[in-house]
Tab-separated table of C-alpha atoms in Angstrom:
chain	number	residue	atom	x	y	z
L	1	UNK	CA	-24.607	107.707	10.377
L	2	UNK	CA	-27.353	108.274	7.836
L	3	UNK	CA	-26.466	107.586	4.224
L	4	UNK	CA	-27.366	110.464	1.844
L	5	UNK	CA	-30.168	109.412	-0.471
L	6	UNK	CA	-28.160	110.485	-3.538
L	7	UNK	CA	-25.658	107.638	-3.127
L	8	UNK	CA	-28.167	104.841	-2.653
L	9	UNK	CA	-27.789	102.282	-5.447
L	10	UNK	CA	-30.735	99.905	-5.765
L	11	UNK	CA	-28.746	97.521	-7.938
L	12	UNK	CA	-25.956	97.514	-5.362
L	13	UNK	CA	-28.457	96.705	-2.621
L	14	UNK	CA	-29.927	93.904	-4.714
L	15	UNK	CA	-26.817	92.298	-6.137
L	16	UNK	CA	-23.861	93.443	-4.002
L	17	UNK	CA	-20.502	94.983	-4.829
L	18	UNK	CA	-19.124	92.050	-6.780
L	19	UNK	CA	-21.222	92.685	-9.907
L	20	UNK	CA	-19.791	94.848	-12.634
L	21	UNK	CA	-22.981	94.756	-14.723
L	22	UNK	CA	-26.596	95.343	-13.858
L	23	UNK	CA	-27.648	92.025	-15.396
L	24	UNK	CA	-27.066	88.537	-14.104
L	25	UNK	CA	-28.476	86.638	-17.096
L	26	UNK	CA	-26.014	84.598	-19.166
L	27	UNK	CA	-26.852	83.254	-22.601
L	28	UNK	CA	-24.848	80.082	-22.080
L	29	UNK	CA	-26.792	79.231	-18.924
L	30	UNK	CA	-30.111	78.529	-20.665
L	31	UNK	CA	-31.355	76.031	-23.237
L	32	UNK	CA	-32.167	76.705	-26.875
L	33	UNK	CA	-35.792	75.871	-26.149
L	34	UNK	CA	-35.931	78.550	-23.462
L	35	UNK	CA	-34.438	81.155	-25.793
L	36	UNK	CA	-36.959	80.448	-28.542
L	37	UNK	CA	-39.950	80.339	-26.196
L	38	UNK	CA	-38.977	83.506	-24.292
L	39	UNK	CA	-37.209	85.659	-26.863
L	40	UNK	CA	-38.530	84.241	-30.135
L	41	UNK	CA	-35.178	83.349	-31.703
L	42	UNK	CA	-32.522	80.613	-31.427
L	43	UNK	CA	-29.053	81.016	-29.939
L	44	UNK	CA	-27.205	81.368	-33.266
L	45	UNK	CA	-29.446	84.265	-34.310
L	46	UNK	CA	-28.995	86.034	-30.968
L	47	UNK	CA	-25.210	85.594	-31.117
L	48	UNK	CA	-25.228	87.142	-34.598
L	49	UNK	CA	-27.045	90.204	-33.243
L	50	UNK	CA	-24.542	90.483	-30.383
L	51	UNK	CA	-21.689	90.522	-32.912
L	52	UNK	CA	-23.566	92.988	-35.151
L	53	UNK	CA	-24.657	95.462	-32.481
L	54	UNK	CA	-22.218	94.842	-29.638
L	55	UNK	CA	-19.875	97.746	-30.322
L	56	UNK	CA	-22.758	100.217	-30.635
L	57	UNK	CA	-24.420	98.988	-27.454
L	58	UNK	CA	-21.159	99.168	-25.460
L	59	UNK	CA	-20.907	102.929	-25.612
L	60	UNK	CA	-19.176	104.530	-22.609
L	61	UNK	CA	-21.462	105.331	-19.679
L	62	UNK	CA	-21.026	107.408	-16.555
L	63	UNK	CA	-22.312	104.449	-14.542
L	64	UNK	CA	-19.769	101.887	-13.455
L	65	UNK	CA	-22.090	98.945	-14.111
L	66	UNK	CA	-23.560	99.143	-17.623
L	67	UNK	CA	-25.967	96.562	-19.004
L	68	UNK	CA	-24.190	94.179	-21.362
L	69	UNK	CA	-25.008	94.194	-25.109
L	70	UNK	CA	-26.171	90.586	-24.790
L	71	UNK	CA	-28.739	91.471	-22.153
L	72	UNK	CA	-29.874	94.601	-23.988
L	73	UNK	CA	-30.542	92.519	-27.107
L	74	UNK	CA	-32.434	89.844	-25.175
L	75	UNK	CA	-34.560	92.489	-23.459
L	76	UNK	CA	-35.409	94.096	-26.805
L	77	UNK	CA	-36.203	90.759	-28.481
L	78	UNK	CA	-38.403	89.882	-25.527
L	79	UNK	CA	-40.396	93.064	-26.041
L	80	UNK	CA	-40.580	92.821	-29.834
L	81	UNK	CA	-41.834	89.232	-29.750
L	82	UNK	CA	-44.146	89.454	-26.732
L	83	UNK	CA	-45.310	93.071	-26.792
L	84	UNK	CA	-44.801	93.630	-23.078
L	85	UNK	CA	-42.150	94.196	-20.419
L	86	UNK	CA	-42.838	91.027	-18.498
L	87	UNK	CA	-41.755	91.056	-14.861
L	88	UNK	CA	-40.483	87.477	-15.013
L	89	UNK	CA	-38.287	88.375	-17.983
L	90	UNK	CA	-36.781	91.319	-16.146
L	91	UNK	CA	-36.313	89.205	-13.029
L	92	UNK	CA	-34.542	86.503	-15.039
L	93	UNK	CA	-32.058	89.045	-16.391
L	94	UNK	CA	-31.769	91.028	-13.167
L	95	UNK	CA	-32.943	94.363	-14.585
L	96	UNK	CA	-35.908	96.604	-13.897
L	97	UNK	CA	-38.764	97.465	-16.237
L	98	UNK	CA	-37.299	100.939	-16.699
L	99	UNK	CA	-33.970	99.401	-17.681
L	100	UNK	CA	-35.719	97.084	-20.108
L	101	UNK	CA	-37.374	100.102	-21.715
L	102	UNK	CA	-33.955	101.734	-22.167
L	103	UNK	CA	-32.640	98.497	-23.655
L	104	UNK	CA	-35.445	98.480	-26.242
L	105	UNK	CA	-34.643	102.090	-27.158
L	106	UNK	CA	-30.901	101.372	-27.497
L	107	UNK	CA	-31.318	98.226	-29.603
L	108	UNK	CA	-34.003	99.836	-31.762
L	109	UNK	CA	-31.785	102.774	-32.653
L	110	UNK	CA	-28.804	100.488	-33.279
L	111	UNK	CA	-30.882	98.453	-35.737
L	112	UNK	CA	-32.390	101.506	-37.447
L	113	UNK	CA	-28.865	102.847	-38.065
L	114	UNK	CA	-28.295	99.707	-40.162
L	115	UNK	CA	-31.597	99.766	-42.073
L	116	UNK	CA	-30.025	100.309	-45.502
L	117	UNK	CA	-27.730	97.336	-44.925
L	118	UNK	CA	-30.649	94.921	-44.650
L	119	UNK	CA	-33.572	96.546	-46.528
L	120	UNK	CA	-32.803	97.536	-50.114
L	121	UNK	CA	-33.452	96.663	-53.741
L	122	UNK	CA	-30.771	94.616	-55.516
L	123	UNK	CA	-28.394	96.549	-57.753
L	124	UNK	CA	-26.616	94.009	-59.945
L	125	UNK	CA	-28.281	92.644	-63.074
L	126	UNK	CA	-27.922	88.980	-62.122
L	127	UNK	CA	-29.745	89.463	-58.799
L	128	UNK	CA	-32.452	91.569	-60.440
L	129	UNK	CA	-33.040	88.863	-63.031
L	130	UNK	CA	-33.202	86.218	-60.321
L	131	UNK	CA	-35.780	88.380	-58.544
L	132	UNK	CA	-37.938	88.475	-61.672
L	133	UNK	CA	-37.516	84.739	-62.281
L	134	UNK	CA	-38.637	83.883	-58.750
L	135	UNK	CA	-41.776	86.003	-59.129
L	136	UNK	CA	-42.513	84.538	-62.563
L	137	UNK	CA	-42.344	81.039	-61.080
L	138	UNK	CA	-45.177	81.906	-58.678
L	139	UNK	CA	-47.968	82.614	-61.169
L	140	UNK	CA	-46.475	83.524	-64.538
L	141	UNK	CA	-46.341	87.303	-64.042
L	142	UNK	CA	-43.237	88.623	-65.868
L	143	UNK	CA	-40.987	91.554	-65.014
L	144	UNK	CA	-41.939	91.821	-61.333
L	145	UNK	CA	-39.357	93.545	-59.119
L	146	UNK	CA	-41.497	93.454	-55.959
L	147	UNK	CA	-45.021	93.614	-54.554
L	148	UNK	CA	-46.125	96.714	-52.672
L	149	UNK	CA	-48.866	97.439	-50.152
L	150	UNK	CA	-49.634	99.328	-46.944
L	151	UNK	CA	-50.461	98.075	-43.473
L	152	UNK	CA	-51.487	99.938	-40.314
L	153	UNK	CA	-49.869	99.609	-36.879
L	154	UNK	CA	-51.798	100.980	-33.905
L	155	UNK	CA	-50.069	103.564	-31.694
L	156	UNK	CA	-51.120	105.644	-28.697
L	157	UNK	CA	-52.682	109.026	-29.424
L	158	UNK	CA	-49.837	111.575	-29.829
L	159	UNK	CA	-51.985	114.331	-28.293
L	160	UNK	CA	-55.631	115.378	-28.092
L	161	UNK	CA	-55.426	117.804	-31.019
L	162	UNK	CA	-53.471	115.767	-33.552
L	163	UNK	CA	-55.952	113.962	-35.804
L	164	UNK	CA	-53.469	113.145	-38.561
L	165	UNK	CA	-52.843	109.717	-37.043
L	166	UNK	CA	-56.538	108.741	-36.803
L	167	UNK	CA	-57.329	106.194	-39.508
L	168	UNK	CA	-60.706	105.430	-41.062
L	169	UNK	CA	-61.477	102.952	-38.265
L	170	UNK	CA	-61.070	105.686	-35.658
L	171	UNK	CA	-57.781	104.248	-34.335
L	172	UNK	CA	-54.478	106.059	-34.055
L	173	UNK	CA	-51.984	104.350	-36.334
L	174	UNK	CA	-48.999	104.578	-38.612
L	175	UNK	CA	-49.581	103.622	-42.237
L	176	UNK	CA	-46.555	101.618	-43.347
L	177	UNK	CA	-45.625	101.212	-47.012
L	178	UNK	CA	-43.626	98.056	-47.756
L	179	UNK	CA	-42.280	96.134	-50.737
L	180	UNK	CA	-41.171	92.505	-50.604
L	181	UNK	CA	-39.734	89.851	-52.901
L	182	UNK	CA	-41.184	86.409	-53.609
L	183	UNK	CA	-39.857	84.993	-50.308
L	184	UNK	CA	-41.154	87.857	-48.198
L	185	UNK	CA	-37.799	89.637	-47.853
L	186	UNK	CA	-38.498	93.355	-47.500
L	187	UNK	CA	-36.933	95.507	-50.217
L	188	UNK	CA	-38.387	98.788	-48.940
L	189	UNK	CA	-40.094	99.842	-45.700
L	190	UNK	CA	-41.416	103.320	-44.922
L	191	UNK	CA	-42.987	103.106	-41.481
L	192	UNK	CA	-43.591	106.737	-40.538
L	193	UNK	CA	-46.716	107.806	-42.455
L	194	UNK	CA	-49.717	109.070	-40.411
L	195	UNK	CA	-52.677	106.692	-40.314
L	196	UNK	CA	-55.087	109.245	-41.784
L	197	UNK	CA	-53.292	109.125	-45.138
L	198	UNK	CA	-54.857	106.708	-47.655
L	199	UNK	CA	-52.533	104.273	-49.398
L	200	UNK	CA	-52.507	106.222	-52.677
L	201	UNK	CA	-51.459	109.414	-50.857
L	202	UNK	CA	-48.705	107.571	-49.000
L	203	UNK	CA	-47.281	106.232	-52.253
L	204	UNK	CA	-47.544	109.644	-53.893
L	205	UNK	CA	-45.287	111.160	-51.207
L	206	UNK	CA	-43.056	108.152	-50.601
L	207	UNK	CA	-39.345	107.890	-51.281
L	208	UNK	CA	-40.219	104.700	-53.165
L	209	UNK	CA	-41.980	106.712	-55.885
L	210	UNK	CA	-39.039	109.081	-56.263
L	211	UNK	CA	-36.696	106.108	-56.464
L	212	UNK	CA	-38.598	104.393	-59.263
L	213	UNK	CA	-39.331	107.545	-61.231
L	214	UNK	CA	-35.760	108.851	-61.128
L	215	UNK	CA	-33.963	105.541	-61.612
L	216	UNK	CA	-36.360	104.556	-64.398
L	217	UNK	CA	-36.768	100.808	-63.949
L	218	UNK	CA	-37.834	100.347	-67.560
L	219	UNK	CA	-37.374	96.573	-67.581
L	220	UNK	CA	-39.647	95.786	-64.658
L	221	UNK	CA	-42.338	96.988	-62.285
L	222	UNK	CA	-43.911	96.606	-58.896
L	223	UNK	CA	-47.343	95.047	-58.369
L	224	UNK	CA	-49.889	96.971	-56.305
L	225	UNK	CA	-53.591	96.553	-55.607
L	226	UNK	CA	-56.407	98.868	-56.733
L	227	UNK	CA	-55.812	101.337	-53.918
L	228	UNK	CA	-52.909	102.616	-56.028
L	229	UNK	CA	-52.923	104.321	-59.410
L	230	UNK	CA	-51.476	102.534	-62.406
L	231	UNK	CA	-47.988	103.772	-63.330
L	232	UNK	CA	-45.404	102.684	-65.840
L	233	UNK	CA	-43.480	101.050	-62.971
L	234	UNK	CA	-46.531	99.917	-60.956
L	235	UNK	CA	-48.971	97.413	-62.431
L	236	UNK	CA	-52.439	97.297	-60.846
L	237	UNK	CA	-55.302	94.882	-61.570
L	238	UNK	CA	-57.985	95.683	-64.131
L	239	UNK	CA	-61.156	96.819	-62.391
L	240	UNK	CA	-63.559	95.199	-64.845
L	241	UNK	CA	-61.804	92.416	-66.780
L	242	UNK	CA	-63.647	91.473	-69.952
L	243	UNK	CA	-61.419	89.282	-72.099
L	244	UNK	CA	-59.802	85.933	-71.226
L	245	UNK	CA	-56.404	87.646	-71.315
L	246	UNK	CA	-57.560	90.253	-68.795
L	247	UNK	CA	-58.903	87.561	-66.476
L	248	UNK	CA	-55.628	85.642	-66.699
L	249	UNK	CA	-53.698	88.850	-65.967
L	250	UNK	CA	-55.821	89.588	-62.899
L	251	UNK	CA	-55.473	86.020	-61.590
L	252	UNK	CA	-51.690	86.073	-61.987
L	253	UNK	CA	-51.551	89.538	-60.408
L	254	UNK	CA	-53.606	88.452	-57.389
L	255	UNK	CA	-51.639	85.232	-56.824
L	256	UNK	CA	-48.356	87.118	-56.969
L	257	UNK	CA	-49.484	90.067	-54.854
L	258	UNK	CA	-50.619	87.657	-52.130
L	259	UNK	CA	-46.969	87.302	-51.085
L	260	UNK	CA	-46.997	90.628	-49.263
L	261	UNK	CA	-50.214	89.776	-47.442
L	262	UNK	CA	-48.498	86.655	-46.104
L	263	UNK	CA	-45.444	88.745	-45.255
L	264	UNK	CA	-47.544	91.123	-43.163
L	265	UNK	CA	-49.041	88.162	-41.315
L	266	UNK	CA	-45.585	86.721	-40.708
L	267	UNK	CA	-44.227	89.978	-39.276
L	268	UNK	CA	-47.298	90.435	-37.087
L	269	UNK	CA	-47.076	86.885	-35.756
L	270	UNK	CA	-43.348	87.003	-35.079
L	271	UNK	CA	-43.366	90.480	-33.514
L	272	UNK	CA	-46.355	90.675	-31.195
L	273	UNK	CA	-45.566	94.241	-30.195
L	274	UNK	CA	-47.067	95.186	-33.586
L	275	UNK	CA	-50.239	93.091	-33.590
L	276	UNK	CA	-52.204	94.985	-30.955
L	277	UNK	CA	-52.798	91.974	-28.696
L	278	UNK	CA	-50.876	93.707	-25.864
L	279	UNK	CA	-52.317	97.104	-26.700
L	280	UNK	CA	-50.988	99.843	-28.943
L	281	UNK	CA	-47.339	100.889	-29.097
L	282	UNK	CA	-46.965	103.273	-26.147
L	283	UNK	CA	-44.467	105.576	-27.805
L	284	UNK	CA	-44.414	108.735	-29.888
L	285	UNK	CA	-45.041	108.297	-33.621
L	286	UNK	CA	-41.316	108.708	-34.316
L	287	UNK	CA	-40.252	106.078	-31.773
L	288	UNK	CA	-43.080	103.755	-32.836
L	289	UNK	CA	-41.940	104.110	-36.441
L	290	UNK	CA	-38.415	103.118	-35.428
L	291	UNK	CA	-39.686	100.061	-33.523
L	292	UNK	CA	-41.660	98.934	-36.580
L	293	UNK	CA	-38.593	99.442	-38.783
L	294	UNK	CA	-36.415	97.515	-36.314
L	295	UNK	CA	-38.841	94.596	-36.513
L	296	UNK	CA	-38.705	94.772	-40.323
L	297	UNK	CA	-34.904	94.590	-40.180
L	298	UNK	CA	-35.053	91.607	-37.819
L	299	UNK	CA	-37.550	89.960	-40.170
L	300	UNK	CA	-35.052	90.207	-43.031
L	301	UNK	CA	-32.153	89.008	-40.876
L	302	UNK	CA	-34.230	86.021	-39.763
L	303	UNK	CA	-34.859	85.086	-43.395
L	304	UNK	CA	-31.122	85.330	-44.064
L	305	UNK	CA	-30.655	82.808	-41.239
L	306	UNK	CA	-33.159	80.377	-42.698
L	307	UNK	CA	-35.962	81.220	-40.266
L	308	UNK	CA	-38.389	81.514	-43.147
L	309	UNK	CA	-41.409	79.553	-41.967
L	310	UNK	CA	-44.639	81.353	-42.890
L	311	UNK	CA	-46.224	82.092	-39.532
L	312	UNK	CA	-49.926	81.497	-38.866
L	313	UNK	CA	-52.213	84.554	-38.929
L	314	UNK	CA	-52.633	86.423	-35.658
L	315	UNK	CA	-55.368	88.733	-34.484
L	316	UNK	CA	-54.593	92.352	-33.802
L	317	UNK	CA	-54.354	95.828	-35.242
L	318	UNK	CA	-51.507	95.398	-37.705
L	319	UNK	CA	-53.845	94.601	-40.540
L	320	UNK	CA	-53.750	94.421	-44.276
L	321	UNK	CA	-54.974	97.815	-45.377
L	322	UNK	CA	-58.569	97.699	-46.548
L	323	UNK	CA	-59.043	101.153	-47.949
L	324	UNK	CA	-62.510	102.379	-48.827
L	325	UNK	CA	-61.620	103.837	-52.193
L	326	UNK	CA	-63.326	104.544	-55.441
L	327	UNK	CA	-62.166	102.392	-58.312
L	328	UNK	CA	-59.518	104.563	-59.915
L	329	UNK	CA	-58.082	104.237	-63.370
L	330	UNK	CA	-54.873	105.949	-64.326
L	331	UNK	CA	-54.955	108.923	-66.655
L	332	UNK	CA	-51.340	108.087	-67.505
L	333	UNK	CA	-51.621	106.987	-71.117
L	334	UNK	CA	-48.090	105.591	-71.146
L	335	UNK	CA	-48.878	103.420	-68.088
L	336	UNK	CA	-52.018	102.145	-69.795
L	337	UNK	CA	-49.989	101.335	-72.893
L	338	UNK	CA	-47.405	99.388	-70.834
L	339	UNK	CA	-50.111	97.308	-69.168
L	340	UNK	CA	-51.882	96.677	-72.460
L	341	UNK	CA	-48.626	95.530	-74.041
L	342	UNK	CA	-48.092	93.195	-71.064
L	343	UNK	CA	-51.577	91.761	-71.595
L	344	UNK	CA	-51.052	91.167	-75.308
L	345	UNK	CA	-47.530	89.788	-74.965
L	346	UNK	CA	-47.938	87.421	-72.020
L	347	UNK	CA	-51.628	86.743	-71.362
L	348	UNK	CA	-53.294	86.752	-74.769
């Protein structure tokens, strides 16, 4: 008797009735070297993610054989670190490319739900002071709470009529505003801004600006490059330094700000789905933004686990923003006064 097409189960045909899950991959069956080479992270890190996300990824399903949290996490890490749904990876875990895509979506959303847990500015005075001390040790720049900059991540064109995501290079991208500490730990990450927006416009509209202007961080500031306007809480370099003190200020500013450039390179090298080598992110801007944020969260978690090696630069489209901007000086007299006082007090 013919079997109705509606009851055909490809996974049942492939793996038989004895399997309660769609995947046949077991973490304990492979070596640490295999995990690092295939998924980008060691066993201890992966086990931590299973503990962190397991309950969320085990949500009830109408299907009798759900994919385990462990396999969902491995599938997502495989995509984040390689930038592709490799057939051999899916074969190793016993799941299809479509299932791998669902795994990436599930893990991404589970991570994004926990963004504030892993990406935030310190609150207590002792940690804030330690943050400043670590920055001061780099190049003698006092009062630094973080370094800020933008970087672009290439995405597929949302639709033929939407030009808001076309950046100055003619590519569709998201312009991502990030702040990091002296070790490269991200303190803020806004990954959803359209690529057509210049860095100064992104900062003007960002939650970061509202945060610093309402909470009034009077005892410290961020460091930003000349694509941003000088503010009382954001120190930028002098466009035309003239005195020895101004040259020393600019040198210390540049050496300190370089931390975020290295951080961008580290993220791009660790998470190849962002570097453009496998093509652009083939998702909507919203989903692409969430994938970028998920990678930022994983970056911070990896630093918490001691995986803090500065990665070598990689080629691709997640690049340090190189805005074509006119040299802008702030009309904020109070910001100019704060910078001048910094020059006289610490660099004269």
